[in-house]
C-alpha positions as a Python dict, from the first residue, in 0.01 Angstrom:
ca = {
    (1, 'X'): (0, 0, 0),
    (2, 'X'): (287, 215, 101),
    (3, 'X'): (415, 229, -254),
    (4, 'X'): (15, 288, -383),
    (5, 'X'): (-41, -54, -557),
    (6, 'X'): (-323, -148, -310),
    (7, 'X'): (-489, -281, -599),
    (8, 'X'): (-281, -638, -534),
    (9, 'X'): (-345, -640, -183),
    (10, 'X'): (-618, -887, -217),
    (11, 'X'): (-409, -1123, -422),
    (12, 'X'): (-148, -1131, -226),
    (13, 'X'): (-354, -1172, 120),
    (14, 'X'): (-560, -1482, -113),
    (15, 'X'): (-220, -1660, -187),
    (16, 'X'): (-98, -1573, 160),
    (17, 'X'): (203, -1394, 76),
    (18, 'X'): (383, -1270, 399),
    (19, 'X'): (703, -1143, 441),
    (20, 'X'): (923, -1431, 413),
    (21, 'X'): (715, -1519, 97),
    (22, 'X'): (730, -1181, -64),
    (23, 'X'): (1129, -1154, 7),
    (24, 'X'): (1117, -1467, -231),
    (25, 'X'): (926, -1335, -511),
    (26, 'X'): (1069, -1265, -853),
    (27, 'X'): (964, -1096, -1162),
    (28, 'X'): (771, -1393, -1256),
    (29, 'X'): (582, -1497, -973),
    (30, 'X'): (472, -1152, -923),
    (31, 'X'): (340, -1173, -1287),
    (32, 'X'): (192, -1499, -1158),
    (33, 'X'): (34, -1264, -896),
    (34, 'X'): (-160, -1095, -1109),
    (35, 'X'): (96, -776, -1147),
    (36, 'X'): (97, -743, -1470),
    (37, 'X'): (197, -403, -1540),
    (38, 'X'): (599, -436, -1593),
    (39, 'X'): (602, -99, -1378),
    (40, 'X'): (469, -243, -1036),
    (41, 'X'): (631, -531, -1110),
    (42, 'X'): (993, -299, -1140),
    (43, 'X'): (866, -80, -861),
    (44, 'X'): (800, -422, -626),
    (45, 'X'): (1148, -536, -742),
    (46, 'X'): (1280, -241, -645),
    (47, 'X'): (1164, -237, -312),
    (48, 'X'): (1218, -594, -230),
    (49, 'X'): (1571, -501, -329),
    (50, 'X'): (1618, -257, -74),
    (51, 'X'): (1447, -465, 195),
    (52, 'X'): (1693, -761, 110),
    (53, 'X'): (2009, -520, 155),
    (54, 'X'): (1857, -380, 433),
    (55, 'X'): (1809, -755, 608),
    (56, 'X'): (2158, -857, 520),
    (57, 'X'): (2296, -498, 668),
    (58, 'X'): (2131, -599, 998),
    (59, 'X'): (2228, -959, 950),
    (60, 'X'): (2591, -899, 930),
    (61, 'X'): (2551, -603, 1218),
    (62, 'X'): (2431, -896, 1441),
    (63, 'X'): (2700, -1107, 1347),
    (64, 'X'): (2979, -848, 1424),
    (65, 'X'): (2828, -757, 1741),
    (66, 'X'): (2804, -1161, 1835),
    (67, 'X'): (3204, -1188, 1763),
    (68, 'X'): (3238, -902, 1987),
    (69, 'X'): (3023, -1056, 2243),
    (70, 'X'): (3220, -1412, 2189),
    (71, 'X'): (3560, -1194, 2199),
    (72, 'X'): (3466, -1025, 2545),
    (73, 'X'): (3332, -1338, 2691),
    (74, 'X'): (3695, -1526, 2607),
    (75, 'X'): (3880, -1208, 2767),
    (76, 'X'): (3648, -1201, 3056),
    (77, 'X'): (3727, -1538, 3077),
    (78, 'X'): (4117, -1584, 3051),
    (79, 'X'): (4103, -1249, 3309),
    (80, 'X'): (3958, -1503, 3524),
    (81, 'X'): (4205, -1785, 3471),
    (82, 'X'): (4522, -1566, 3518),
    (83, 'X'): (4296, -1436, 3861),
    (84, 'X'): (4270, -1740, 3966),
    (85, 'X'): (4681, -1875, 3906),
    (86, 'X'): (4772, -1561, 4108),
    (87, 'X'): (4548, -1676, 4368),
    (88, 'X'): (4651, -2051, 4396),
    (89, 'X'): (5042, -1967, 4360),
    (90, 'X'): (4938, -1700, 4642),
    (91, 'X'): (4796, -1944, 4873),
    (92, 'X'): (5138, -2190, 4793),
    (93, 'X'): (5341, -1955, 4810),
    (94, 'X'): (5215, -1890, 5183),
    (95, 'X'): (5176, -2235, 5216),
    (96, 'X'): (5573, -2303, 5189),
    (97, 'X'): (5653, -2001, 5363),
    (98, 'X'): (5445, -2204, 5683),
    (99, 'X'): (5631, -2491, 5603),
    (100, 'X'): (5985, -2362, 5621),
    (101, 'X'): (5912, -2206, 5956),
}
């Protein structure tokens, strides 16, 4: 509706077409639809165009910040190893020093 070809609306609601659907839609099938005027069909084209690079921008955004999530988690992680060495050659360090006395 947004880009004023309401008139499909119907056809597309009949055959169920929702958003993963309509993402997979080609020149043809939207012929199949009942578009039959090459310019909606361009101007849906067009659109679902933008929408796919727009879906793989935010896929790849996700991606990047899960690596930096995955990155931080590791650090966090070997922080808490070297912690804990510090700690146990602490505690036998003052272990010997009981013993020697």
């Amino acid at each position: 509706m947004s880009l004023n070809l309401e008139q499909y609306v119907s056809e597309f609601s009949a055959q169920n077409i929702n958003g993963e659907h309509l993402l997979q839609l080609d020149g043809s099938k939207l012929k199949a639809l009942g578009i039959t005027s090459s310019q909606d069909r361009a101007i849906v084209k067009k659109k679902l165009k933008e929408m796919k690079a727009s879906l793989e921008k935010v896929r790849k955004a996700q991606e990047k910040m899960e690596k930096q999530r995955e990155k931080l988690r590791k650090k966090e992680q070997e922080q808490l190893q070297r912690k804990s060495k510090k700690t146990d050659k602490s505690s036998l360090d003052a272990t010997e020093g009981t013993n020697e006395q």
